[in-house]
Coordinates of C-alpha atoms in Angstrom, one line a residue:
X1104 CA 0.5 2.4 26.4
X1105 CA 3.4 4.8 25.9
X1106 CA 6.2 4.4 23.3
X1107 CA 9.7 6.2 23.0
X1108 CA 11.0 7.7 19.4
X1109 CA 14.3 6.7 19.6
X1110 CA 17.4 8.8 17.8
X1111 CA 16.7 7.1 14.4
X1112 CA 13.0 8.1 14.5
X1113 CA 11.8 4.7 15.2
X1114 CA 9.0 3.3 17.1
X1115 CA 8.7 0.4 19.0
X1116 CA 5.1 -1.1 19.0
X1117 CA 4.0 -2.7 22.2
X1118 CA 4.3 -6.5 22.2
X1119 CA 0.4 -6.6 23.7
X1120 CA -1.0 -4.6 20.5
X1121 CA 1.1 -6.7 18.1
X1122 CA -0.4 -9.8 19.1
X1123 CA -3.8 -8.5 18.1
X1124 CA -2.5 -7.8 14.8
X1125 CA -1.7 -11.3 13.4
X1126 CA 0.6 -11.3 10.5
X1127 CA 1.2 -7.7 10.2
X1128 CA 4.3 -6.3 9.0
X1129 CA 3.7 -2.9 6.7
X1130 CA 1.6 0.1 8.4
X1131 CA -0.2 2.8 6.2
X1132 CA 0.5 6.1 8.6
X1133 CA -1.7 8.9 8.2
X1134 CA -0.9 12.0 10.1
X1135 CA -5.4 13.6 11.0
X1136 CA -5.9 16.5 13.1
X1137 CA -2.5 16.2 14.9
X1138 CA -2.7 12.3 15.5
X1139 CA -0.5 9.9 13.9
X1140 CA -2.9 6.3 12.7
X1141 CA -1.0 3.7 11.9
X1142 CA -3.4 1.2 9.8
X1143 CA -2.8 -2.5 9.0
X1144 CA -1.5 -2.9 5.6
X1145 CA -1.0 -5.6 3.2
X1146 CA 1.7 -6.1 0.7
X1147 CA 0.7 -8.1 -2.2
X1148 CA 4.0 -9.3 -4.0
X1149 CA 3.8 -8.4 -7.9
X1150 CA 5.2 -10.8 -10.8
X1151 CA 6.0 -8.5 -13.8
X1152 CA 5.8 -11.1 -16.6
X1153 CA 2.2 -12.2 -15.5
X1154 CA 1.7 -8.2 -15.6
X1155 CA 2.8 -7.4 -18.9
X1156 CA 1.4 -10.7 -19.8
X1157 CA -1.8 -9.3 -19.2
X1158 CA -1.2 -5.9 -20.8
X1159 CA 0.3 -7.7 -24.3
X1160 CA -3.0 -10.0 -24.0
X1161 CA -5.2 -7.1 -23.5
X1162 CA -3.6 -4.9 -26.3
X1163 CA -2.7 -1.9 -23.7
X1164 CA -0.1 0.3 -24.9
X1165 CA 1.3 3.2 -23.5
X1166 CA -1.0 5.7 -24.7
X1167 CA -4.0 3.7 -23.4
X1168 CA -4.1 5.1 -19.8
X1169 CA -4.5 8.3 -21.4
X1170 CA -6.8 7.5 -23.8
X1171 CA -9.5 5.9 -20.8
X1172 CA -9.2 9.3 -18.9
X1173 CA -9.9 11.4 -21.7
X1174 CA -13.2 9.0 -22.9
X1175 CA -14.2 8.9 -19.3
X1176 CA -14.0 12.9 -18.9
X1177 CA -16.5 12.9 -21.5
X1178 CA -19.3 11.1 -19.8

């Protein structure tokens, strides 16, 4: 199938393709060896109180990122 880049860069995706993609609305692109892939990709939507939630329950704080790297570059 052929598609035409309009002015604004954009991309039309062929009704016939969509179809087979149930669902889908974001694309991961990935430019390999002069081909552009466009991959399915889900968005998972994020509730920040259940995240820091989790981080207060777990005792993180903002050192602790840090602090796993440098233990894990030691084994």
């Amino acid at each position: 199938m052929l598609a035409k880049i309009t002015s604004k860069n954009q991309i039309t995706i062929p009704k016939k393709i969509m179809e087979q993609l149930p669902e889908t609305q974001y694309f991961d692109l990935e430019l390999v060896n002069g081909v552009v892939m466009l991959k399915p990709a889900k968005i998972m939507d994020t509730n920040l109180d259940q995240i820091r939630y989790k981080i207060d329950k777990l005792g993180l704080k903002p050192g602790s990122v840090s602090e796993a790297i440098r233990w894990a570059r030691t084994k």
